[in-house]
Coordinates of C-alpha atoms in Angstrom, one line a residue:
M8 CA -74.9 -21.5 59.3
T9 CA -73.8 -19.6 61.7
T10 CA -73.2 -15.7 61.2
Q11 CA -71.4 -13.1 62.8
S12 CA -74.5 -11.0 63.9
E13 CA -75.7 -14.3 65.7
Y14 CA -72.7 -13.5 67.4
P15 CA -71.4 -10.6 68.0
Q16 CA -67.7 -9.6 68.8
P17 CA -66.8 -7.3 71.9
P18 CA -64.0 -4.8 70.9
L19 CA -60.7 -5.5 72.3
S20 CA -59.6 -3.3 74.9
L21 CA -56.3 -3.3 77.0
T22 CA -57.6 -0.2 79.8
K23 CA -60.4 -2.6 81.2
G24 CA -58.9 -2.0 84.7
L25 CA -58.1 1.2 84.9
G26 CA -61.7 2.2 85.4
P27 CA -64.4 4.3 83.4
A28 CA -62.1 7.7 83.9
L29 CA -59.3 6.4 82.1
A30 CA -60.5 4.2 79.7
H31 CA -60.2 6.3 77.1
D32 CA -56.9 7.9 77.7
D33 CA -53.4 6.3 76.4
P34 CA -52.0 4.4 79.5
A35 CA -48.6 5.4 78.5
Q36 CA -49.7 8.8 80.0
L37 CA -50.2 6.9 83.5
I38 CA -46.5 6.5 84.0
G39 CA -45.7 8.3 87.0
S40 CA -49.2 8.7 88.0
S41 CA -50.4 7.9 91.6
L42 CA -52.2 5.0 92.1
F43 CA -54.3 6.8 94.7
A44 CA -55.8 9.3 92.6
A45 CA -59.5 9.9 92.8
D46 CA -60.2 8.7 89.3
R47 CA -59.0 5.1 89.8
D48 CA -60.4 2.0 90.2
F49 CA -59.0 -0.7 92.4
P50 CA -57.3 -3.2 92.4
Q51 CA -54.8 -2.2 90.3
L52 CA -51.9 -4.3 88.5
T53 CA -48.5 -2.1 89.4
L54 CA -45.2 -4.3 87.7
N55 CA -41.8 -3.5 88.0
G56 CA -39.5 -3.5 85.4
P57 CA -36.5 -5.2 86.3
G58 CA -38.2 -7.6 88.8
I59 CA -39.8 -8.7 85.8
A60 CA -37.0 -9.4 83.5
H61 CA -35.2 -11.3 86.6
N62 CA -38.3 -13.5 86.9
V63 CA -38.6 -14.3 83.4
A64 CA -34.7 -15.1 83.2
A65 CA -34.9 -17.0 86.1
M66 CA -38.3 -19.0 84.9
M67 CA -37.0 -19.8 81.7
G68 CA -33.3 -20.9 82.9
Y69 CA -35.4 -23.1 85.4
V70 CA -37.6 -24.9 82.4
R71 CA -34.4 -25.1 80.0
D72 CA -32.1 -26.5 82.8
R73 CA -35.0 -29.3 82.9
G74 CA -35.6 -29.7 79.1
V75 CA -39.2 -28.7 79.3
S76 CA -40.8 -25.5 77.3
I77 CA -43.5 -23.6 78.8
A78 CA -46.4 -21.7 77.9
P79 CA -46.8 -19.3 80.8
H80 CA -50.4 -17.8 81.5
G81 CA -50.9 -14.3 80.4
K82 CA -54.2 -13.8 82.1
T83 CA -53.2 -12.2 85.3
A84 CA -51.6 -8.9 83.6
M85 CA -53.5 -9.6 80.3
S86 CA -50.1 -7.3 79.1
P87 CA -49.2 -8.2 75.0
Q88 CA -46.2 -6.8 76.2
L89 CA -45.3 -8.8 79.0
A90 CA -46.3 -12.0 76.9
Q91 CA -43.6 -10.8 74.4
Q92 CA -41.0 -10.5 77.0
Q93 CA -41.5 -14.3 78.0
L94 CA -41.6 -15.3 74.3
D95 CA -38.4 -13.2 73.4
A96 CA -36.9 -15.0 76.8
G97 CA -37.6 -18.5 75.2
A98 CA -41.4 -19.2 76.2
W99 CA -43.0 -21.7 73.7
G100 CA -46.1 -19.9 73.6
I101 CA -48.9 -17.8 75.9
T102 CA -51.7 -19.3 77.4
A103 CA -55.3 -17.2 77.6
A104 CA -58.3 -18.5 80.1
T105 CA -61.1 -17.4 77.7
P106 CA -61.7 -16.5 74.4
F107 CA -61.6 -12.6 74.5
Q108 CA -58.1 -13.5 75.8
L109 CA -57.1 -15.4 72.9
R110 CA -58.3 -12.4 70.5
V111 CA -56.0 -10.1 72.5
Y112 CA -53.3 -11.9 72.3
R113 CA -53.9 -12.8 68.7
A114 CA -54.1 -9.2 67.8
A115 CA -51.0 -8.5 69.3
G116 CA -49.5 -11.2 67.0
M117 CA -48.6 -13.8 69.3
P118 CA -47.9 -16.6 67.2
R119 CA -48.7 -19.8 69.7
L120 CA -51.6 -19.6 71.4
L121 CA -52.8 -22.0 74.4
L122 CA -56.5 -22.0 75.1
A123 CA -56.6 -23.3 79.0
N124 CA -60.4 -23.9 79.0
Q125 CA -63.3 -25.7 77.2
L126 CA -64.1 -23.7 74.8
V127 CA -68.1 -23.2 75.0
E128 CA -68.9 -19.4 74.1
P129 CA -70.9 -19.8 70.4
G130 CA -69.4 -19.0 67.5
A131 CA -66.0 -17.9 69.6
T132 CA -63.6 -20.7 67.6
C133 CA -64.0 -18.9 64.2
R134 CA -63.5 -15.5 66.0
S135 CA -60.5 -16.5 67.8
T136 CA -58.8 -18.6 65.0
H137 CA -60.1 -16.8 62.2
P138 CA -60.0 -13.1 62.5
G139 CA -59.6 -12.0 59.2
R140 CA -62.4 -14.1 58.2
I141 CA -64.9 -12.3 60.0
R142 CA -67.4 -10.4 57.9
R143 CA -68.0 -7.2 60.1

């Protein structure tokens, strides 16, 4: 029988792309700050709220007109807030690429998740699908 101690789960972090200097700060404090500050790592992803809203609405209109459902890939932005916006607009679910990404979206309460790749990480099935059953 496999135990949690054999396959430790890394802590979930939504700040990994901010670099070591900013990893412990509240990401909301970064709004309006310079992308080019000395303590920033590259590459960085920036988002335009109205542009995202337009693109989400356009994509959902396109798929609705064709009678299909989608599960947008959440890997690029790794943003539960963006994923929720897509779900609110009518997406069927969210697609993740790795067990870690699946855990981030599961922890954020996403109701339907699709794993796009083969699950080969030992112990990931239990951690990804039943996080409440893991003994820590």
